[in-house]
């Protein structure tokens, strides 16, 4: 065991076991949290919820899936969005395609 | 086989002793490498778990939500609108929802006021979400007053608090009776916020939406699959932003690793020359360096990944939490359920271990095939 190779391989084997342990632990935690998850899904179904309560600052961040289209500018045309979460929510795919592939003249048609 | 194993052990011995000669430099490299894997693995593990959690939780949300649009804005559902939807074939259940937002100046946060379809609290009572309970210091049977948009003060009694385990979806909820809701918001009688539809056959959902759009041109149907897609794209975007921020670190490491792995120092070249002069074959030199690359990169990968797993699922990703989770005044406290995507781990392995192991081999092969004399003379 005093040889460096043996020490290194033992260390690597232990790290490998810890790596495999992550997967085992994930299964364990997953099973343990199943009750909570079912309760949450039941609440979503009971209250007909549509969104996660992650970003509560504005209606378009509280319910991103229900927000008006172009909601960042919905209050008036110059109302730039002013919530940090808004800047972290991606622009709609169509808008990205329009700016990358289609010229302004074409979009106006 | 035994001979081969014994030879590899000797090669690893030699490699480790050679690495130990430049201990600080190699340990530094290993540390930076491990930290990089840790950061990348933390971001991917966290984002994947959050995406999966959102998909799992929202799988129970209504198949279709119908909003009414007026001049491009979400408007109230007028009386009689719900009946029109009932005639669309395939719709199993239709239910008008009553909900809205309330800004509380005390906590400087928005609450979502909602009327549950079943088990609604009695008039004058409310059921609150756990984050609201925490931020306002509430408890069951306490009274709380909200000033409505008409200026009137309404007092409610807390009938119950929603379970903490459901905080991810219920942090800011205030459930109340229809009577209290209409009185609080001065909501016109017979009007609703939107409509939730249940469709018996999942394959019919899209057809129902098309029929809705044809029958009610001012309706905006929002399908559950669109909701799920919205959340997937939010967390993809967030993960992308963090990875973009990390890209500078990844590039810096790339340069460091490439420089270390590909640019042989004069000392290393001389070492190879001596090894060849004393009888080592080119294959042995390459194997020795292969072991070096593999030991360093595999150690960094395994340690980085395990540390990332513990960080994300046992320490709630405390290092990257503000960027990955986002933030809000009323932020839900939740523990993510681990979801490890095998393909993601394999991709991480491929992009962290393989390039380094390969970068080590190429210059060594070049040095090892040249004449020992000229290599030693440098």
Short mmCIF file of C-alpha atoms in Angstrom, two decimals:
data_model
loop_
_atom_site.label_atom_id
_atom_site.label_comp_id
_atom_site.label_asym_id
_atom_site.label_seq_id
_atom_site.Cartn_x
_atom_site.Cartn_y
_atom_site.Cartn_z
CA UNK A 1 0.00 0.00 0.00
CA UNK A 2 2.99 2.28 0.36
CA UNK A 3 3.45 2.53 -3.40
CA UNK A 4 2.21 5.82 -4.89
CA UNK A 5 0.28 3.94 -7.60
CA UNK A 6 -1.69 1.97 -5.00
CA UNK A 7 -2.42 5.09 -2.98
CA UNK A 8 -3.56 7.00 -6.08
CA UNK A 9 -5.72 4.15 -7.36
CA UNK A 10 -7.29 3.67 -3.91
CA UNK A 11 -8.05 7.39 -3.80
CA UNK A 12 -9.56 7.26 -7.29
CA UNK A 13 -11.63 4.20 -6.36
CA UNK A 14 -12.96 6.04 -3.28
CA UNK A 15 -13.79 9.08 -5.41
CA UNK A 16 -15.54 6.74 -7.86
CA UNK A 17 -17.57 5.24 -5.01
CA UNK A 18 -18.52 8.75 -3.86
CA UNK A 19 -19.53 9.55 -7.45
CA UNK A 20 -21.74 6.44 -7.61
CA UNK A 21 -23.01 7.37 -4.13
CA UNK A 22 -24.38 10.63 -5.58
CA UNK A 23 -26.70 8.63 -7.83
CA UNK A 24 -27.78 6.38 -4.94
CA UNK A 25 -28.37 9.45 -2.74
CA UNK A 26 -30.39 11.08 -5.53
CA UNK A 27 -32.69 8.05 -5.68
CA UNK A 28 -33.02 8.06 -1.87
CA UNK A 29 -33.85 11.79 -1.66
CA UNK A 30 -36.22 11.45 -4.58
CA UNK A 31 -38.13 8.69 -2.83
CA UNK A 32 -38.16 10.64 0.45
CA UNK A 33 -39.56 13.76 -1.26
CA UNK A 34 -42.24 11.89 -3.19
CA UNK A 35 -44.90 12.68 -0.56
CA UNK A 36 -44.19 16.43 -0.65
CA UNK A 37 -44.16 16.42 -4.44
CA UNK A 38 -47.50 14.63 -4.59
CA UNK A 39 -48.95 17.13 -2.11
CA UNK A 40 -47.71 20.01 -4.26
CA UNK A 41 -49.11 18.47 -7.45
CA UNK A 42 -52.44 17.93 -5.70
CA UNK A 43 -52.50 21.59 -4.58
CA UNK A 44 -51.72 22.71 -8.15
CA UNK A 45 -54.60 20.57 -9.43
CA UNK A 46 -56.98 21.70 -6.68
CA UNK A 47 -56.31 25.42 -7.07
CA UNK A 48 -55.79 25.20 -10.86
CA UNK A 49 -52.41 26.88 -10.48
CA UNK A 50 -50.37 27.61 -13.57
CA UNK A 51 -47.07 29.00 -12.33
CA UNK A 52 -44.32 28.67 -9.74
CA UNK A 53 -44.24 31.38 -7.08
CA UNK A 54 -40.60 32.20 -7.82
CA UNK A 55 -40.64 35.83 -8.93
CA UNK A 56 -43.38 37.80 -7.25
CA UNK A 57 -42.43 41.34 -8.23
CA UNK A 58 -44.75 41.86 -11.17
CA UNK A 59 -47.59 40.04 -12.84
CA UNK A 60 -45.51 39.09 -15.84
CA UNK A 61 -42.84 37.54 -13.62
CA UNK A 62 -45.25 35.98 -11.10
CA UNK A 63 -47.21 34.27 -13.87
CA UNK A 64 -44.85 34.24 -16.88
CA UNK A 65 -47.03 31.69 -18.65
CA UNK A 66 -50.16 33.85 -18.29
CA UNK A 67 -48.60 37.24 -18.95
CA UNK A 68 -49.67 39.46 -21.82
CA UNK A 69 -47.53 39.19 -24.90
CA UNK A 70 -44.82 41.89 -25.00
CA UNK A 71 -45.51 42.33 -21.32
CA UNK A 72 -42.25 44.14 -20.62
CA UNK A 73 -43.65 47.19 -22.39
CA UNK A 74 -47.30 46.67 -21.55
CA UNK A 75 -47.87 49.67 -19.32
CA UNK A 76 -46.84 52.22 -21.94
CA UNK A 77 -44.50 52.12 -24.92
CA UNK A 78 -41.57 53.67 -23.05
CA UNK A 79 -41.96 51.56 -19.90
CA UNK A 80 -38.72 49.64 -19.92
CA UNK A 81 -38.82 46.69 -17.63
CA UNK A 82 -37.34 47.43 -14.26
CA UNK A 83 -37.29 44.10 -12.45
CA UNK A 84 -34.10 42.04 -12.34
CA UNK A 85 -35.92 38.79 -12.95
CA UNK A 86 -37.37 40.22 -16.13
CA UNK A 87 -33.89 40.60 -17.56
CA UNK A 88 -33.23 36.94 -16.81
CA UNK A 89 -36.32 35.67 -18.60
CA UNK A 90 -35.55 35.09 -22.25
CA UNK A 91 -37.27 37.03 -25.01
CA UNK A 92 -39.87 35.09 -27.02
CA UNK A 93 -38.41 32.79 -29.68
CA UNK A 94 -40.27 34.61 -32.46
CA UNK A 95 -38.69 37.91 -31.48
CA UNK A 96 -35.21 36.40 -31.54
CA UNK A 97 -35.85 34.95 -35.01
CA UNK A 98 -37.24 38.25 -36.23
CA UNK A 99 -34.19 40.19 -35.13
CA UNK A 100 -31.69 37.66 -36.39
CA UNK A 101 -33.17 36.57 -39.69
CA UNK A 102 -35.80 39.00 -40.95
CA UNK A 103 -35.23 42.61 -41.86
CA UNK A 104 -37.41 45.43 -40.50
CA UNK A 105 -39.03 45.90 -43.91
CA UNK A 106 -40.08 42.29 -44.03
CA UNK A 107 -41.55 42.25 -40.54
CA UNK A 108 -43.56 45.37 -41.33
CA UNK A 109 -45.34 43.66 -44.24
CA UNK B 1 -2.41 -9.68 -17.93
CA UNK B 2 -0.61 -9.74 -14.60
CA UNK B 3 2.52 -8.46 -16.29
CA UNK B 4 0.57 -5.70 -18.02
CA UNK B 5 -1.01 -4.63 -14.73
CA UNK B 6 2.35 -4.63 -12.98
CA UNK B 7 3.80 -2.49 -15.78
CA UNK B 8 0.94 0.02 -15.52
CA UNK B 9 1.45 0.26 -11.77
CA UNK B 10 5.11 1.05 -12.29
CA UNK B 11 4.20 3.63 -14.90
CA UNK B 12 1.71 5.24 -12.50
CA UNK B 13 4.37 5.21 -9.76
CA UNK B 14 6.77 6.99 -12.04
CA UNK B 15 4.11 9.46 -13.22
CA UNK B 16 3.12 10.37 -9.68
CA UNK B 17 6.72 10.86 -8.60
CA UNK B 18 7.30 13.04 -11.66
CA UNK B 19 4.20 15.08 -10.80
CA UNK B 20 5.40 15.38 -7.18
CA UNK B 21 8.61 17.01 -8.40
CA UNK B 22 6.51 20.01 -9.53
CA UNK B 23 4.08 19.68 -6.65
CA UNK B 24 2.81 23.28 -6.32
CA UNK B 25 2.24 23.71 -10.03
CA UNK B 26 0.40 20.43 -10.45
CA UNK B 27 -1.66 20.77 -7.28
CA UNK B 28 -2.63 24.29 -8.38
CA UNK B 29 -3.74 22.94 -11.73
CA UNK B 30 -5.71 20.13 -10.09
CA UNK B 31 -7.41 22.61 -7.76
CA UNK B 32 -8.41 24.99 -10.57
CA UNK B 33 -9.57 22.05 -12.68
CA UNK B 34 -11.69 20.67 -9.80
CA UNK B 35 -13.24 24.08 -9.11
CA UNK B 36 -14.13 24.45 -12.77
CA UNK B 37 -15.85 21.04 -12.89
CA UNK B 38 -17.57 21.94 -9.61
CA UNK B 39 -18.96 25.17 -11.05
CA UNK B 40 -20.13 23.63 -14.32
CA UNK B 41 -21.64 20.61 -12.56
CA UNK B 42 -23.38 22.83 -9.97
CA UNK B 43 -25.03 24.92 -12.66
CA UNK B 44 -26.15 21.95 -14.76
CA UNK B 45 -27.35 19.88 -11.77
CA UNK B 46 -29.28 22.79 -10.32
CA UNK B 47 -30.90 23.91 -13.56
CA UNK B 48 -31.85 20.38 -14.52
CA UNK B 49 -33.40 19.68 -11.10
CA UNK B 50 -35.34 22.97 -11.19
CA UNK B 51 -36.59 22.27 -14.72
CA UNK B 52 -37.71 18.79 -13.73
CA UNK B 53 -39.35 20.07 -10.55
CA UNK B 54 -41.30 22.69 -12.50
CA UNK B 55 -42.41 20.08 -15.05
CA UNK B 56 -43.45 17.63 -12.35
CA UNK B 57 -45.34 20.16 -10.24
CA UNK B 58 -47.09 21.87 -13.15
CA UNK B 59 -48.14 18.58 -14.70
CA UNK B 60 -51.30 18.97 -12.57
CA UNK B 61 -52.19 22.44 -13.87
CA UNK B 62 -55.26 22.90 -16.11
CA UNK B 63 -54.95 21.63 -19.69
CA UNK B 64 -56.16 24.95 -21.10
CA UNK B 65 -56.53 28.40 -19.60
CA UNK B 66 -58.69 30.78 -21.58
CA UNK B 67 -58.07 34.49 -21.27
CA UNK B 68 -60.15 37.14 -22.95
CA UNK B 69 -58.24 39.82 -24.79
CA UNK B 70 -59.43 43.38 -25.29
CA UNK B 71 -57.18 45.71 -27.30
CA UNK B 72 -54.31 43.28 -26.82
CA UNK B 73 -54.67 43.22 -23.05
CA UNK B 74 -55.98 40.53 -20.72
CA UNK B 75 -59.53 41.46 -19.74
CA UNK B 76 -62.26 40.07 -17.49
CA UNK B 77 -64.52 37.23 -18.64
CA UNK B 78 -68.01 38.71 -19.00
CA UNK B 79 -71.22 36.87 -18.05
CA UNK B 80 -72.31 34.33 -20.67
CA UNK B 81 -68.78 33.71 -21.97
CA UNK B 82 -68.38 30.49 -20.00
CA UNK B 83 -71.56 29.03 -21.50
CA UNK B 84 -70.25 29.49 -25.04
CA UNK B 85 -67.21 27.35 -24.25
CA UNK B 86 -69.37 24.55 -22.92
CA UNK B 87 -70.60 23.81 -26.40
CA UNK B 88 -67.12 22.86 -27.67
CA UNK B 89 -66.82 19.09 -27.95
CA UNK B 90 -64.00 17.53 -25.98
CA UNK B 91 -64.20 19.92 -23.03
CA UNK B 92 -64.82 17.84 -19.95
CA UNK B 93 -64.87 20.51 -17.28
CA UNK B 94 -64.90 24.29 -17.45
CA UNK B 95 -64.39 26.45 -14.46
CA UNK B 96 -64.16 30.22 -14.13
CA UNK B 97 -61.22 31.35 -11.99
CA UNK B 98 -61.12 34.41 -9.78
CA UNK B 99 -57.68 35.70 -8.93
CA UNK B 100 -55.72 38.91 -8.89
CA UNK B 101 -52.70 40.71 -7.50
CA UNK B 102 -52.40 42.84 -4.43
CA UNK B 103 -49.38 44.98 -3.59
CA UNK B 104 -48.70 45.07 0.12
CA UNK B 105 -46.86 48.25 1.06
CA UNK B 106 -45.81 46.73 4.40
CA UNK B 107 -43.67 43.97 2.92
CA UNK B 108 -43.26 45.74 -0.45
CA UNK B 109 -44.34 42.54 -2.13
CA UNK B 110 -47.11 41.35 -4.41
CA UNK B 111 -49.54 38.72 -3.23
CA UNK B 112 -51.74 36.56 -5.41
CA UNK B 113 -55.32 36.64 -4.17
CA UNK B 114 -57.31 33.67 -5.32
CA UNK B 115 -60.68 31.99 -4.87
CA UNK B 116 -60.32 28.20 -4.71
CA UNK B 117 -62.90 26.21 -6.63
CA UNK B 118 -63.36 23.80 -3.74
CA UNK B 119 -62.95 24.16 0.03
CA UNK B 120 -62.95 27.96 -0.11
CA UNK B 121 -62.53 29.66 3.28
CA UNK B 122 -65.57 31.25 4.90
CA UNK B 123 -66.31 34.91 4.22
CA UNK B 124 -63.90 37.11 6.19
CA UNK B 125 -61.35 34.32 6.51
CA UNK B 126 -58.25 33.67 4.45
CA UNK B 127 -55.70 30.90 3.97
CA UNK B 128 -52.19 32.23 3.36
CA UNK B 129 -49.04 30.89 1.73
CA UNK B 130 -46.01 30.04 3.91
CA UNK B 131 -43.78 32.89 2.64
CA UNK B 132 -46.49 35.42 3.43
CA UNK B 133 -46.96 33.89 6.87
CA UNK B 134 -43.21 34.30 7.47
CA UNK B 135 -42.82 37.81 6.09
CA UNK B 136 -45.81 39.23 7.99
CA UNK B 137 -45.23 37.14 11.13
CA UNK B 138 -48.70 35.62 10.94
CA UNK B 139 -50.21 32.61 12.67
CA UNK B 140 -53.52 30.82 12.57
CA UNK B 141 -56.46 32.86 13.97
CA UNK B 142 -54.49 36.13 13.70
CA UNK B 143 -56.21 39.06 12.06
CA UNK B 144 -54.68 40.95 9.13
CA UNK B 145 -55.87 44.04 7.33
CA UNK B 146 -55.35 44.96 3.68
CA UNK B 147 -56.29 48.30 2.17
CA UNK B 148 -58.14 47.57 -1.05
CA UNK B 149 -57.69 49.51 -4.30
CA UNK B 150 -60.86 51.44 -3.46
CA UNK B 151 -59.21 52.68 -0.27
CA UNK B 152 -61.32 50.65 2.16
CA UNK B 153 -59.62 48.62 4.88
CA UNK B 154 -60.61 44.94 4.94
CA UNK B 155 -59.78 42.72 7.91
CA UNK B 156 -59.44 38.97 7.55
CA UNK B 157 -58.82 36.14 9.99
CA UNK B 158 -56.13 33.59 9.08
CA UNK B 159 -58.04 30.31 8.97
CA UNK B 160 -55.04 28.26 7.92
CA UNK B 161 -51.55 28.36 6.46
CA UNK B 162 -50.73 26.31 3.36
CA UNK B 163 -48.16 23.55 3.96
CA UNK B 164 -44.52 24.57 3.84
CA UNK B 165 -43.78 21.68 1.49
CA UNK B 166 -45.89 23.34 -1.20
CA UNK B 167 -44.10 26.69 -0.96
CA UNK B 168 -42.71 26.53 -4.48
CA UNK B 169 -46.21 27.09 -5.86
CA UNK B 170 -48.00 28.71 -2.93
CA UNK B 171 -45.51 31.14 -1.32
CA UNK B 172 -47.53 34.31 -1.94
CA UNK B 173 -51.06 32.91 -2.17
CA UNK B 174 -53.99 34.37 -0.26
CA UNK B 175 -57.05 32.14 -0.63
CA UNK B 176 -60.43 33.64 0.15
CA UNK B 177 -64.11 33.20 -0.53
CA UNK B 178 -65.71 34.53 -3.70
CA UNK B 179 -67.74 36.97 -1.63
CA UNK B 180 -64.64 38.41 0.08
CA UNK B 181 -62.74 38.56 -3.23
CA UNK B 182 -65.50 40.45 -5.05
CA UNK B 183 -65.95 42.83 -2.11
CA UNK B 184 -62.20 43.45 -1.79
CA UNK B 185 -61.50 44.18 -5.45
CA UNK B 186 -64.93 45.67 -6.27
CA UNK B 187 -65.13 42.95 -8.89
CA UNK B 188 -68.18 43.27 -11.12
CA UNK B 189 -70.81 40.57 -10.49
CA UNK B 190 -70.75 37.67 -12.96
CA UNK B 191 -67.27 38.57 -14.21
CA UNK B 192 -64.26 36.28 -13.81
CA UNK B 193 -60.51 36.55 -14.33
CA UNK B 194 -60.09 33.63 -16.72
CA UNK B 195 -61.36 30.12 -17.40
CA UNK B 196 -59.70 26.77 -16.71
CA UNK B 197 -60.66 23.95 -19.04
CA UNK B 198 -60.18 20.26 -18.56
CA UNK B 199 -59.95 18.18 -21.73
CA UNK B 200 -60.61 14.44 -21.43
CA UNK B 201 -58.35 13.31 -24.25
CA UNK B 202 -54.81 14.78 -24.15
CA UNK B 203 -54.56 14.41 -27.93
CA UNK B 204 -57.60 16.65 -28.28
CA UNK B 205 -56.14 19.64 -26.39
CA UNK B 206 -54.77 21.34 -29.48
CA UNK B 207 -58.03 20.80 -31.39
CA UNK B 208 -59.99 22.27 -28.51
CA UNK B 209 -57.72 25.32 -28.58
CA UNK B 210 -58.28 25.70 -32.33
CA UNK B 211 -62.04 25.37 -31.92
CA UNK B 212 -61.92 27.93 -29.11
CA UNK B 213 -59.99 30.40 -31.21
CA UNK B 214 -62.54 29.96 -34.04
CA UNK B 215 -65.61 30.23 -31.80
CA UNK B 216 -64.30 33.01 -29.60
CA UNK B 217 -61.90 35.19 -31.60
CA UNK B 218 -61.13 37.38 -28.58
CA UNK B 219 -60.03 34.34 -26.52
CA UNK B 220 -56.40 33.51 -25.90
CA UNK B 221 -56.05 29.83 -25.03
CA UNK B 222 -52.90 28.95 -23.07
CA UNK B 223 -52.12 25.25 -23.17
CA UNK B 224 -50.43 23.34 -20.37
CA UNK B 225 -47.68 22.25 -22.73
CA UNK B 226 -47.00 25.95 -23.42
CA UNK B 227 -46.78 26.60 -19.68
CA UNK B 228 -44.29 23.75 -19.31
CA UNK B 229 -42.31 25.05 -22.28
CA UNK B 230 -42.24 28.53 -20.76
CA UNK B 231 -40.63 27.16 -17.60
CA UNK B 232 -38.19 24.99 -19.49
CA UNK B 233 -37.05 28.02 -21.48
CA UNK B 234 -36.79 30.23 -18.38
CA UNK B 235 -34.38 27.83 -16.71
CA UNK B 236 -32.53 27.16 -19.97
CA UNK B 237 -32.04 30.90 -20.30
CA UNK B 238 -30.89 31.21 -16.70
CA UNK B 239 -28.47 28.31 -17.09
CA UNK B 240 -27.22 29.88 -20.30
CA UNK B 241 -26.59 33.22 -18.58
CA UNK B 242 -24.60 31.59 -15.78
CA UNK B 243 -22.62 29.51 -18.25
CA UNK B 244 -21.96 32.65 -20.31
CA UNK B 245 -20.63 34.34 -17.16
CA UNK B 246 -18.54 31.26 -16.43
CA UNK B 247 -17.23 31.11 -19.98
CA UNK B 248 -14.43 33.56 -19.11
CA UNK B 249 -13.31 31.17 -16.36
CA UNK B 250 -13.63 28.20 -18.69
CA UNK B 251 -11.55 29.94 -21.34
CA UNK B 252 -8.92 30.95 -18.78
CA UNK B 253 -8.69 27.36 -17.62
CA UNK B 254 -8.54 26.17 -21.22
CA UNK B 255 -5.55 28.39 -21.86
CA UNK B 256 -3.88 27.29 -18.62
CA UNK B 257 -4.49 23.59 -19.29
CA UNK B 258 -3.45 23.85 -22.91
CA UNK B 259 -0.28 25.70 -21.96
CA UNK B 260 0.52 23.18 -19.25
CA UNK B 261 -0.37 20.17 -21.32
CA UNK B 262 0.86 21.09 -24.76
CA UNK B 263 3.90 23.29 -24.14
CA UNK B 264 6.57 21.01 -22.78
CA UNK B 265 9.12 22.69 -20.60
CA UNK B 266 12.83 22.20 -21.35
CA UNK B 267 13.03 20.10 -18.18
CA UNK B 268 10.25 17.79 -19.36
CA UNK B 269 11.85 17.43 -22.79
CA UNK B 270 15.17 16.55 -21.18
CA UNK B 271 13.37 14.02 -18.98
CA UNK B 272 11.86 12.32 -22.04
CA UNK B 273 15.24 12.31 -23.74
CA UNK B 274 16.82 10.61 -20.72
CA UNK B 275 14.01 8.05 -20.51
CA UNK B 276 14.46 7.16 -24.15
CA UNK B 277 18.24 7.05 -23.76
CA UNK B 278 17.96 4.55 -20.91
CA UNK B 279 15.75 2.27 -22.97
CA UNK B 280 12.15 3.45 -22.64
CA UNK B 281 10.11 2.93 -25.77
CA UNK B 282 8.01 5.68 -27.35
CA UNK B 283 4.90 3.74 -26.33
CA UNK B 284 5.98 3.70 -22.68
CA UNK B 285 6.55 7.46 -22.65
CA UNK B 286 3.12 8.04 -24.18
CA UNK B 287 1.50 5.61 -21.71
CA UNK B 288 3.21 7.40 -18.84
CA UNK B 289 1.84 10.75 -20.00
CA UNK B 290 -1.54 9.22 -20.69
CA UNK B 291 -1.71 8.14 -17.06
CA UNK B 292 -0.74 11.66 -16.01
CA UNK B 293 -3.57 13.19 -18.05
CA UNK B 294 -6.08 10.60 -16.91
CA UNK B 295 -5.19 10.77 -13.21
CA UNK B 296 -5.36 14.57 -13.12
CA UNK B 297 -8.54 14.94 -15.17
CA UNK B 298 -10.40 11.99 -13.61
CA UNK B 299 -9.55 13.13 -10.07
CA UNK B 300 -10.72 16.66 -10.92
CA UNK B 301 -13.93 15.37 -12.50
CA UNK B 302 -14.87 13.01 -9.68
CA UNK B 303 -14.04 15.47 -6.88
CA UNK B 304 -15.69 18.38 -8.71
CA UNK B 305 -18.87 16.44 -9.43
CA UNK B 306 -19.25 15.03 -5.91
CA UNK B 307 -18.64 18.49 -4.40
CA UNK B 308 -21.20 19.99 -6.80
CA UNK B 309 -23.80 17.35 -5.88
CA UNK B 310 -23.33 17.97 -2.16
CA UNK B 311 -23.39 21.74 -2.74
CA UNK B 312 -26.59 21.71 -4.78
CA UNK B 313 -28.67 19.09 -2.99
CA UNK B 314 -27.39 19.25 0.58
CA UNK B 315 -26.40 22.93 0.86
CA UNK B 316 -29.16 24.32 -1.41
CA UNK B 317 -26.63 25.60 -3.98
CA UNK B 318 -25.76 28.42 -1.59
CA UNK B 319 -22.90 29.73 -3.76
CA UNK B 320 -24.91 30.28 -6.94
CA UNK B 321 -28.35 30.59 -5.39
CA UNK B 322 -28.99 34.28 -6.14
CA UNK B 323 -28.13 33.90 -9.83
CA UNK B 324 -29.71 30.52 -10.43
CA UNK B 325 -32.88 30.91 -8.41
CA UNK B 326 -33.47 34.58 -8.99
CA UNK B 327 -34.80 36.56 -6.09
CA UNK B 328 -37.94 38.25 -4.85
CA UNK B 329 -39.17 39.87 -1.64
CA UNK B 330 -41.38 36.85 -1.03
CA UNK B 331 -39.10 34.08 -2.14
CA UNK B 332 -40.19 30.51 -1.55
CA UNK B 333 -37.97 28.28 0.56
CA UNK B 334 -37.68 24.96 -1.14
CA UNK B 335 -35.34 22.03 -1.27
CA UNK B 336 -34.79 20.67 -4.73
CA UNK B 337 -35.28 16.98 -5.32
CA UNK B 338 -32.17 15.56 -7.00
CA UNK B 339 -32.59 14.71 -10.65
CA UNK B 340 -29.39 13.64 -12.36
CA UNK B 341 -29.44 13.45 -16.11
CA UNK B 342 -27.03 10.73 -17.26
CA UNK B 343 -26.50 12.39 -20.63
CA UNK B 344 -25.63 15.68 -18.95
CA UNK B 345 -23.05 13.94 -16.73
CA UNK B 346 -21.61 12.13 -19.74
CA UNK B 347 -21.36 15.42 -21.65
CA UNK B 348 -19.64 17.08 -18.71
CA UNK B 349 -17.24 14.14 -18.48
CA UNK B 350 -16.49 14.24 -22.19
CA UNK B 351 -15.83 17.97 -22.28
CA UNK B 352 -13.70 18.09 -19.15
CA UNK B 353 -11.72 14.84 -19.10
CA UNK B 354 -11.15 14.01 -22.77
CA UNK B 355 -9.70 17.36 -24.00
CA UNK B 356 -7.14 17.45 -21.19
CA UNK B 357 -6.09 13.84 -21.64
CA UNK B 358 -5.75 14.48 -25.39
CA UNK B 359 -3.88 17.77 -24.95
CA UNK B 360 -1.29 15.98 -22.82
CA UNK B 361 -0.63 13.28 -25.38
CA UNK B 362 0.04 15.22 -28.60
CA UNK B 363 3.22 17.15 -27.59
CA UNK B 364 4.56 14.11 -25.77
CA UNK B 365 4.15 12.00 -28.85
CA UNK B 366 6.02 14.66 -30.83
CA UNK B 367 8.86 14.76 -28.29
CA UNK B 368 8.92 11.00 -27.86
CA UNK B 369 9.42 10.20 -31.55
CA UNK B 370 12.41 12.54 -31.92
CA UNK B 371 15.94 11.44 -31.35
CA UNK B 372 16.85 11.36 -27.62
CA UNK B 373 20.12 13.17 -28.24
CA UNK B 374 18.48 16.12 -29.97
CA UNK B 375 15.70 16.24 -27.36
CA UNK B 376 18.22 16.33 -24.53
CA UNK B 377 20.26 19.05 -26.25
CA UNK B 378 16.93 20.89 -26.56
#
